[in-house]
Coordinates of C-alpha atoms and ligand atoms in Angstrom, one line a residue:
X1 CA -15.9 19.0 -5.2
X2 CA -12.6 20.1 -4.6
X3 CA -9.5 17.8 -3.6
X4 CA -6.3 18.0 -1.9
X5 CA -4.5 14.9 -2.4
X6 CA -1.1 14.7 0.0
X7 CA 1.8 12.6 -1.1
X8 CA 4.4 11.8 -4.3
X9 CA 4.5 8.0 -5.1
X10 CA 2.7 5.9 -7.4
X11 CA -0.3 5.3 -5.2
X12 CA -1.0 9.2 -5.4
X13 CA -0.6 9.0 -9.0
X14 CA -3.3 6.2 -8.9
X15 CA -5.6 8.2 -6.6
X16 CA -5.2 11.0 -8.6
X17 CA -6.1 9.2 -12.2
X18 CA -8.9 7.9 -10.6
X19 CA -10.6 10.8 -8.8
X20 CA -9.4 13.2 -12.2
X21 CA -12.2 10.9 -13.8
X22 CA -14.9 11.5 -11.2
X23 CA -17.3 13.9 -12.9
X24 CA -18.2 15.0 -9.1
X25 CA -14.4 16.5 -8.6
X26 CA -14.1 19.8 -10.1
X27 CA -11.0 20.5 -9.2
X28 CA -8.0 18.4 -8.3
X29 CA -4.5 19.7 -6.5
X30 CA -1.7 17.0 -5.3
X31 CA 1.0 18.2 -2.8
X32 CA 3.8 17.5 -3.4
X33 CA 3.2 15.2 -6.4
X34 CA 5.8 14.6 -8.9
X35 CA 6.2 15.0 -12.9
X36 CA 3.6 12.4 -14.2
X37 CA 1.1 13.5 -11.2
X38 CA 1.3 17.0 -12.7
X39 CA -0.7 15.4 -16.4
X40 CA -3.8 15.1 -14.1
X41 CA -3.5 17.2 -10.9
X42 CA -2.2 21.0 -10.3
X43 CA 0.6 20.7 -8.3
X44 CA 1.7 22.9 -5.2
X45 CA 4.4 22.6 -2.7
X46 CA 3.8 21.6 0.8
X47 CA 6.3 19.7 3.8
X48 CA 4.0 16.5 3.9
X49 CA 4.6 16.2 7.4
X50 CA 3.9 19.5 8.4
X51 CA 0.2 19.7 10.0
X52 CA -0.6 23.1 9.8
X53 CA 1.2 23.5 6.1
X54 CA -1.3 21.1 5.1
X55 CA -4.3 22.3 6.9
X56 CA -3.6 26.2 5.6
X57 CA -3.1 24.6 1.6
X58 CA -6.0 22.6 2.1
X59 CA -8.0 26.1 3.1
X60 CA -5.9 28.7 1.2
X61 CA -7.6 26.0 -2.1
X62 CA -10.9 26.1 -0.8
X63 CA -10.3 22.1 -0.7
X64 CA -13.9 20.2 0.4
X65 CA -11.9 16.7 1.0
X66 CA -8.2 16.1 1.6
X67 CA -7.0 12.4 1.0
X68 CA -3.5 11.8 2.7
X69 CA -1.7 9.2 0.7
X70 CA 1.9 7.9 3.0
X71 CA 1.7 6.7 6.3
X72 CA 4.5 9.1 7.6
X73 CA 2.0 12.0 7.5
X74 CA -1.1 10.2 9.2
X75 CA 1.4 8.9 11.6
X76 CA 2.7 12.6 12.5
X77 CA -1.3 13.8 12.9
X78 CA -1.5 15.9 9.7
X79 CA -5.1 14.2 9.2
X80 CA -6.3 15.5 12.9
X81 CA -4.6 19.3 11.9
X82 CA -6.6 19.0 8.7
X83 CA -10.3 18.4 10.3
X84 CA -9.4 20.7 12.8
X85 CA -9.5 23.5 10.1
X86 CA -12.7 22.3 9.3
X87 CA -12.1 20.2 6.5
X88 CA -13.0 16.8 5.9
X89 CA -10.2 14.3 5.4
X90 CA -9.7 10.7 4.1
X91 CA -7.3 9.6 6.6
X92 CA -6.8 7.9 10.0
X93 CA -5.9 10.2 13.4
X94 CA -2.4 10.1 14.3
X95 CA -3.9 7.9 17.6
X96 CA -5.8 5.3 14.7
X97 CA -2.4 5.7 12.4
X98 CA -0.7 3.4 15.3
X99 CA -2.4 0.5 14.2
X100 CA 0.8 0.7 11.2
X101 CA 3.1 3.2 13.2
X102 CA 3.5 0.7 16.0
X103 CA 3.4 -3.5 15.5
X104 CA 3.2 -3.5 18.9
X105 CA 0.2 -1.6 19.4
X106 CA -1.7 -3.5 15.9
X107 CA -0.2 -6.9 17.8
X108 CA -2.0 -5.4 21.0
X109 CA -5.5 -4.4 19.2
X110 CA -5.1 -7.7 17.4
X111 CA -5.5 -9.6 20.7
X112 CA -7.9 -7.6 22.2
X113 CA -10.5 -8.3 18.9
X114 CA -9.5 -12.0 18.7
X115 CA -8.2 -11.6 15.2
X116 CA -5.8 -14.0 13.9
X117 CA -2.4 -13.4 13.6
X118 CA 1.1 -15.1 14.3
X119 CA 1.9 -15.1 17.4
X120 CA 4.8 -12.7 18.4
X121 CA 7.0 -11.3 21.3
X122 CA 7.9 -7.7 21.9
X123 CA 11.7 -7.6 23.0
X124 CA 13.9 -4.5 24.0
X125 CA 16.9 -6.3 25.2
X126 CA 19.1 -9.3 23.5
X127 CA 18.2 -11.6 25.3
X128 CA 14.9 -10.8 25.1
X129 CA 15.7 -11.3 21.4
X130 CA 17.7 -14.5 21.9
X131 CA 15.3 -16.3 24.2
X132 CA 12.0 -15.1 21.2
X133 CA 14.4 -16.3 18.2
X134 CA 14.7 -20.1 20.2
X135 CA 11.2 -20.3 20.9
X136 CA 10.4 -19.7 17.4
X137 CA 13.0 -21.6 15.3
X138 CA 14.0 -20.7 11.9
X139 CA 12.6 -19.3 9.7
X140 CA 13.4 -15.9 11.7
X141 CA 10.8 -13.2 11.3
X142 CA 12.1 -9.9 13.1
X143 CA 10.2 -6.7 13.0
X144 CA 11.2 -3.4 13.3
X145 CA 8.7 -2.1 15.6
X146 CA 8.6 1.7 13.8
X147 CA 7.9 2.9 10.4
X148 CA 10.6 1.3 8.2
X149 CA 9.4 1.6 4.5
X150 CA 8.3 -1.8 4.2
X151 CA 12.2 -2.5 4.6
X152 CA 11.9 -2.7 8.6
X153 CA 11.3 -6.4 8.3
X154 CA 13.6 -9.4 8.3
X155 CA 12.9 -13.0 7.7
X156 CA 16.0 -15.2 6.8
X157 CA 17.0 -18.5 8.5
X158 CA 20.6 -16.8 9.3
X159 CA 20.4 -16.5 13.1
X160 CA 23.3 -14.4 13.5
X161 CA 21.6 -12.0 10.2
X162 CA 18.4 -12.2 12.7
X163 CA 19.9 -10.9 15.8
X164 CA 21.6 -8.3 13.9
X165 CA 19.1 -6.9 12.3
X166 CA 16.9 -7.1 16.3
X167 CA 20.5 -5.1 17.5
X168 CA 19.9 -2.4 14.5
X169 CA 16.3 -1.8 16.1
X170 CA 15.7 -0.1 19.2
X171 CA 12.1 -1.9 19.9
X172 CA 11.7 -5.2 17.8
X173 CA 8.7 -7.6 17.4
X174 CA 9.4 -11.3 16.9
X175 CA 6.9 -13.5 15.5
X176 CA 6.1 -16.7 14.5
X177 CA 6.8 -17.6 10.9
X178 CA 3.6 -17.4 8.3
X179 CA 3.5 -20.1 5.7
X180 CA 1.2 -19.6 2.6
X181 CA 0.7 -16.9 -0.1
X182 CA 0.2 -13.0 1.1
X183 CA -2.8 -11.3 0.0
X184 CA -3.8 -7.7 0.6
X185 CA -7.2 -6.5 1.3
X186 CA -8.1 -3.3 1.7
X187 CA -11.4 -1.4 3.4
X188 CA -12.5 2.3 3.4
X189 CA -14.1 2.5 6.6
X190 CA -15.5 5.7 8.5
X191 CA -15.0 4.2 11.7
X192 CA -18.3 2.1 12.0
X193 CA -19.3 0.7 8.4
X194 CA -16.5 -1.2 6.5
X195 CA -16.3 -1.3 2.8
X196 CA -14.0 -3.6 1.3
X197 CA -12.0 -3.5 -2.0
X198 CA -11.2 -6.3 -3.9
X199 CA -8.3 -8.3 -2.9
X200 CA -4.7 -7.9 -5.1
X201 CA -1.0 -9.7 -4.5
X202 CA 1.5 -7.7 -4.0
X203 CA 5.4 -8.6 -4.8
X204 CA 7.4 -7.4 -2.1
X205 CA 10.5 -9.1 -2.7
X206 CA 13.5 -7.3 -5.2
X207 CA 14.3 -10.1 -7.9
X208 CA 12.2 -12.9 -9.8
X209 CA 11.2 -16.0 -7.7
X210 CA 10.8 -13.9 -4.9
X211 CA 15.1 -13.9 -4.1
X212 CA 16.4 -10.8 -3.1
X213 CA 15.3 -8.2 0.0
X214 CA 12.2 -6.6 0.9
X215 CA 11.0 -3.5 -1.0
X216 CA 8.5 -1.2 -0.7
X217 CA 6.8 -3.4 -3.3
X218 CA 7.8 -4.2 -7.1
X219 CA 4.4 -5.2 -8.7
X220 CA 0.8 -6.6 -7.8
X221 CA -2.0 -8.2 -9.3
X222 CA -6.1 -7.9 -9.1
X223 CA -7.9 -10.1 -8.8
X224 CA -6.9 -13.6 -7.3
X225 CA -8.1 -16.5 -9.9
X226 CA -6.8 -18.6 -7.0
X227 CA -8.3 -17.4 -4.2
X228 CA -11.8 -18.6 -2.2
X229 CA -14.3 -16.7 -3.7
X230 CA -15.4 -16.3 -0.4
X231 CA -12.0 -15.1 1.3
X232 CA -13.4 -11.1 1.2
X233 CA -16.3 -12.1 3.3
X234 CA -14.4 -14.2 5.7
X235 CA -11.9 -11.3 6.1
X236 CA -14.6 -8.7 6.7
X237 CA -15.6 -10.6 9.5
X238 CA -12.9 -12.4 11.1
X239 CA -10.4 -9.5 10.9
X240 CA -11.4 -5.9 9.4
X241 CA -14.7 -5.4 11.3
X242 CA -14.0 -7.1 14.4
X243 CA -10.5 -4.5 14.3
X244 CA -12.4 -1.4 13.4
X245 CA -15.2 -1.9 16.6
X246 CA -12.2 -2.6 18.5
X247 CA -10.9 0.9 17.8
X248 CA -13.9 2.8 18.3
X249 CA -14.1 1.2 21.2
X250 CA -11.0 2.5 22.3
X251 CA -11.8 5.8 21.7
X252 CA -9.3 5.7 18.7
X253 CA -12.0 5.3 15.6
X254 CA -10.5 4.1 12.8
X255 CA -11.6 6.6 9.4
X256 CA -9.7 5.9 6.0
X257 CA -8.4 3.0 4.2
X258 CA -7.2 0.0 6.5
X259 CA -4.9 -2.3 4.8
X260 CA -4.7 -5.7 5.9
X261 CA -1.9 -7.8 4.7
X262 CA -2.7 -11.6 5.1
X263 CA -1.2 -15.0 4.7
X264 CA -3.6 -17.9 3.7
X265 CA -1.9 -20.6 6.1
X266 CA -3.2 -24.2 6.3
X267 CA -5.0 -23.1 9.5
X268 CA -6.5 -20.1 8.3
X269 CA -5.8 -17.0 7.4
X270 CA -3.4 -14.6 9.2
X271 CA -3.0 -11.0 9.6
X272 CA 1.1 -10.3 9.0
X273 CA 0.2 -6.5 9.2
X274 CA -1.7 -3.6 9.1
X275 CA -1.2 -0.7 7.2
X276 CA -3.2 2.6 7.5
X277 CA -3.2 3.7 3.9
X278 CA -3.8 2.7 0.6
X279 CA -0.9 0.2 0.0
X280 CA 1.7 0.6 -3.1
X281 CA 1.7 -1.1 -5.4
X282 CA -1.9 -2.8 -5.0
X283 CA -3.5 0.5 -4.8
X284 CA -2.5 0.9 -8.9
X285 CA -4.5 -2.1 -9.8
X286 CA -7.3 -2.0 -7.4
X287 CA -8.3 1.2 -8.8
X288 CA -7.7 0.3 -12.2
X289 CA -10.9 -2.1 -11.7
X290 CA -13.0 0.0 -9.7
X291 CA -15.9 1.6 -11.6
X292 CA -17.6 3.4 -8.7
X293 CA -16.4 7.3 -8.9
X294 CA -13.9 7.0 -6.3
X295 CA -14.4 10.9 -4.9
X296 CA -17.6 10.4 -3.7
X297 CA -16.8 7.2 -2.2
X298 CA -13.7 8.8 -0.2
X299 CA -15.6 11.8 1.2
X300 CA -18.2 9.3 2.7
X301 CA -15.9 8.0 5.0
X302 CA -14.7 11.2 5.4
X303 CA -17.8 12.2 6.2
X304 CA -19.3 9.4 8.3
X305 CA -21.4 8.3 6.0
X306 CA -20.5 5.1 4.4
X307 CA -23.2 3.0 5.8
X308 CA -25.7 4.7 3.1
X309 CA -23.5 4.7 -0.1
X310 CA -24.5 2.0 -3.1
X311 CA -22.7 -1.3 -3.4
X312 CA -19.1 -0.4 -5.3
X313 CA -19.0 -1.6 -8.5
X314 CA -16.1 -3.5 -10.1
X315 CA -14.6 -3.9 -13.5
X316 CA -14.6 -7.8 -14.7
X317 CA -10.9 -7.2 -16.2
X318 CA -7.9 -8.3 -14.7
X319 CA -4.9 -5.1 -13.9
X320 CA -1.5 -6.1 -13.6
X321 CA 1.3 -3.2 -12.7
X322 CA 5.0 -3.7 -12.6
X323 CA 7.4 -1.8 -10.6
X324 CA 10.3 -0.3 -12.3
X325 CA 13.1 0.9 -9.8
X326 CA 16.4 2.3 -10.0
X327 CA 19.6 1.0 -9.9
X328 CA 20.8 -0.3 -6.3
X329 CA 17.1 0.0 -5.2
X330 CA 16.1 -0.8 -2.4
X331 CA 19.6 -0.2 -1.3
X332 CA 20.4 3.4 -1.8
X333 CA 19.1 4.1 -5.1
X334 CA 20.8 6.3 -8.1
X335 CA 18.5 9.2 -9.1
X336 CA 18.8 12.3 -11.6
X337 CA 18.8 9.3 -15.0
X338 CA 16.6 10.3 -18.0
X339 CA 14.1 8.6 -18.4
X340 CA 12.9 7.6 -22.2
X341 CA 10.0 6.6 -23.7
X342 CA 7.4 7.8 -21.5
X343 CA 5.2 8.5 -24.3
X344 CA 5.5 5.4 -26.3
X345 CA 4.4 3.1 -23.0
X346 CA 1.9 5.3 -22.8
X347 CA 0.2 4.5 -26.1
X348 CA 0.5 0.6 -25.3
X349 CA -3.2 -0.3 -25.7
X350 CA -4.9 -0.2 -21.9
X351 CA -2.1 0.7 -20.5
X352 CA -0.8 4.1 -18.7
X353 CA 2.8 4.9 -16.6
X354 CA 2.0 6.3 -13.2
X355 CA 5.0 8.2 -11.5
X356 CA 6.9 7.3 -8.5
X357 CA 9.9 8.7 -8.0
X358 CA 10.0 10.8 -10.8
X359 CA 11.2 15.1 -11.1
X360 CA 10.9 17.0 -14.3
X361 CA 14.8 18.8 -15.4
X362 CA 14.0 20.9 -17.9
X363 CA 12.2 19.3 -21.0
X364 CA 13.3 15.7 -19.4
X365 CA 11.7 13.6 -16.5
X366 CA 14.6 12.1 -14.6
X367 CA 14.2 9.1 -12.1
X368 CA 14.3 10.9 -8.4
X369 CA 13.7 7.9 -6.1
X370 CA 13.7 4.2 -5.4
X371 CA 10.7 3.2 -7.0
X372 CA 10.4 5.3 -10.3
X373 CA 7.5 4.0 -12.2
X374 CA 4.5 1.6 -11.8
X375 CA 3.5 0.5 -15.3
X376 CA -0.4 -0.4 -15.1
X377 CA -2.5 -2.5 -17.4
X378 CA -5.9 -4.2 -17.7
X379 CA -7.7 -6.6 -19.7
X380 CA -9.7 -9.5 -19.9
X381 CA -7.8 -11.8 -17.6
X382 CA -4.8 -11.7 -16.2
X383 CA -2.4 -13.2 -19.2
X384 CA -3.6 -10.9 -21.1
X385 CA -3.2 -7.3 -18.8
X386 CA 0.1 -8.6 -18.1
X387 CA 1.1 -8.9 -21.2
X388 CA 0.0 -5.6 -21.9
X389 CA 2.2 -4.1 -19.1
X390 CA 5.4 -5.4 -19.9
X391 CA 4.8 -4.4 -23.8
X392 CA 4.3 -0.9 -22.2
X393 CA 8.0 -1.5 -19.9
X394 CA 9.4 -2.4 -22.6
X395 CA 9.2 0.8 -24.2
X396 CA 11.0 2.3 -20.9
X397 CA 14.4 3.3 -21.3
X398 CA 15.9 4.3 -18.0
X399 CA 19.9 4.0 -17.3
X400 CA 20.6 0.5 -14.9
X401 CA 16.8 0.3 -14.0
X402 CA 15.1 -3.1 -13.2
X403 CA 11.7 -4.4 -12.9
X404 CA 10.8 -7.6 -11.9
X405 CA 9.8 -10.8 -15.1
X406 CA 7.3 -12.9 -13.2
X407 CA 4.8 -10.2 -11.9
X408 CA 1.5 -12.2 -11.9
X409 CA 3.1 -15.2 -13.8
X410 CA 2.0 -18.1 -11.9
X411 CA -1.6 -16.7 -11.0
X412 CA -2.1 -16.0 -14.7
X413 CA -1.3 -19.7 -15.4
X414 CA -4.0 -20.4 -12.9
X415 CA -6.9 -18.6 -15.0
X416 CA -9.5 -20.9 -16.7
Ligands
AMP1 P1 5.5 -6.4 6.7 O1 6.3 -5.1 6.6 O2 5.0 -6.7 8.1 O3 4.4 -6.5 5.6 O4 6.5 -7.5 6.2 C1 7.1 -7.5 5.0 C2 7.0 -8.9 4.4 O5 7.8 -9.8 5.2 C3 5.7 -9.5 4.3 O6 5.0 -9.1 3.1 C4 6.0 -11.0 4.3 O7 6.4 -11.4 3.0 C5 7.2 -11.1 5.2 N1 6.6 -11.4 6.6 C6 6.3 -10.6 7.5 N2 5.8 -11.3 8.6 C7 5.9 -12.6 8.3 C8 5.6 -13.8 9.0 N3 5.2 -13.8 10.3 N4 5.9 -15.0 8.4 C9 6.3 -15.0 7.1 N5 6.6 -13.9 6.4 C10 6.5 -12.7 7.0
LIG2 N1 2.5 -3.0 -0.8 C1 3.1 -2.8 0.5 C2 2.8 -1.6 1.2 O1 2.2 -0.7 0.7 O2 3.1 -1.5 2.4

């Protein structure tokens, strides 16, 4: 089989490891990709958000599956312009991609499926926003309603940093704050049958002891030696099904990977938010414990199919991966700094450097975004993967980077 896999970050490099070591996949291309993506995939050039750019590569390759990676491109519709040339693609419709493109609309499917989740007020005007923020209290939690990066959201008990931020948004959701640690759980579903993956914990915020803003995410864990065994189950059936019958029932079926981020309150477990895509960082470590070739797996859901593929199978190790970002990231970050020692990380025992926001100059590989490298381990437990990652990080040598200390520190302390 050959694949098309859209997108640049980390989570393609992810995708792309795994489905490079899926006997069934033949032949593997990533557009755009970036310098480490290029060690396991032919690259070619494409505008991500372009439909029909996408559509023609994916036919110009002879591609039999197309797995869009970012959210930006499901939300424009380059999932629909791909089946519409005929070729299957793991991805939701522009129409399903709202369920992340819009809190509003999730907020709205959310009610109409009876799935938990804080409650929440869509305002327009200030005092709209002043009148949510009282009924509420601190902590604020104010929501970009649009795509924002993961940086759309702000939760501080600063009013006047709370309104400010609603004023810098045209449409803003306001919600009631979640107490209780975040977990992500993530399903491949075709629309009908719902698969789930194992759960991870992501670390969204910049410095150690979760201080500092929100990022697109600066390291996760897999699995949860905290967590109720029985938490996938519950969230299959309280949350993740009940969401996906709500779609189809809209007419707006829900195909590709549906991300829910949770918080475990003390009455229950919530949904904070819905992505429509495989989630980055988590992605790096989820498939670093999945044993099922991931290819065939992907083109199922693709395909419609999923209800008569085997049971996935999981890896008993532990992966950690730790985010290392750029200076001033996730303010605007420095780019075009060397980056050193690539190789060396690289030979760390069970571990391997996936790419980010990465470009080759020349002989070198320079740091070209926010988020430059996700440095992935496994190994039997969590102490001991995590270990392994920062011996691999700190073999990195990259100009006024920094990467977060603690990345699965307390759940590793946790482990029996
Ligand atoms: P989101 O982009 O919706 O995932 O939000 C980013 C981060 O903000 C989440 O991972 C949480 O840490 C935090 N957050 C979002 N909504 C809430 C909430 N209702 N209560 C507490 N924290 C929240
Ligand atoms: N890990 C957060 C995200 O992918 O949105």
């Amino acid at each position: 089989m050959k694949v098309l896999v859209i997108g640049s970050g980390a989570r393609e490099h992810a995708l792309c490891r795994s489905l490079s070591l899926d006997p069934a996949v033949t032949a593997l291309y990533c557009a755009p990709g970036n310098a480490g993506i290029a060690d396991v995939a032919e690259l070619r050039t494409v505008d991500a958000l372009d439909g029909r750019a996408v559509a023609t590569l994916a036919t110009e390759l002879g591609a039999e599956l197309v797995v869009v990676g970012p959210e930006a491109p499901l939300v424009a519709g380059v999932a629909d312009a791909v089946r519409a040339a005929g070729v299957p693609c793991f991805g939701p419709s522009e129409e399903a991609a709202q369920l992340e493109g819009s809190k509003a609309f999730a907020k709205e499917v959310m009610a109409a499926a009876g799935v938990p989740t804080a409650r929440s007020y869509v305002c327009t005007t200030p005092e709209e926003v002043e009148e949510a923020l009282d009924a509420f209290g601190a902590p604020y939690v104010v929501k970009d309603d649009g795509l924002a990066a993961g940086k759309g959201v702000v939760v501080t008990g600063d009013i006047e940093a709370a309104k400010a931020h609603a004023d810098s948004c045209e449409r803003v959701v306001i919600e009631e704050f979640l107490d209780g640690p975040e977990v992500s759980l993530f399903a491949i579903t075709d629309g009908e049958t719902v698969v789930p993956l194992q759960p991870a914990q992501d670390f969204k915020r910049a410095l150690d002891g979760d201080e500092g803003p929100n990022t697109g995410g600066m390291g996760a864990y897999s699995p949860l030696p905290w967590a109720d065994p029985k938490l996938v189950d519950e969230v299959v059936e309280t949350v993740l099904q009940p969401t996906v019958d709500e779609m189809r029932r809209r007419g707006a079926p829900f195909a590709g990977l549906l991300y829910a981020g949770l918080a475990i309150t003390s009455r229950g477990v919530r949904v904070i938010e819905f992505n429509a895509r495989f989630g980055d960082p988590e992605t790096q470590v989820v498939l670093a414990r999945l044993k099922t070739p991931l290819g065939g797996v992907l083109l199922a859901a693709a395909q419609g199919t999923l209800a008569d593929i085997e049971p996935l199978r999981w890896s008993d190790d532990a992966a950690v991966t730790v985010v290392v970002a750029s200076h001033n990231y996730p303010g605007t970050p420095r780019t075009g700094d060397p980056i050193e020692g690539l190789d060396e990380a690289g030979k760390t025992p069970h571990a391997y450097v996936l790419h980010a926001g990465t470009k080759r100059d020349g002989d070198a590989i320079v740091s070209a975004g926010g988020r430059v490298l996700s440095v992935t381990a496994t190994g039997a437990g969590l102490a001991v993967a995590r270990e392994r990652a920062y011996a691999a990080v700190s073999r990195i040598r990259l100009d006024g980077s920094q990467h977060r200390t603690d990345i699965a520190a307390k759940a590793a302390a946790t482990e029996a």
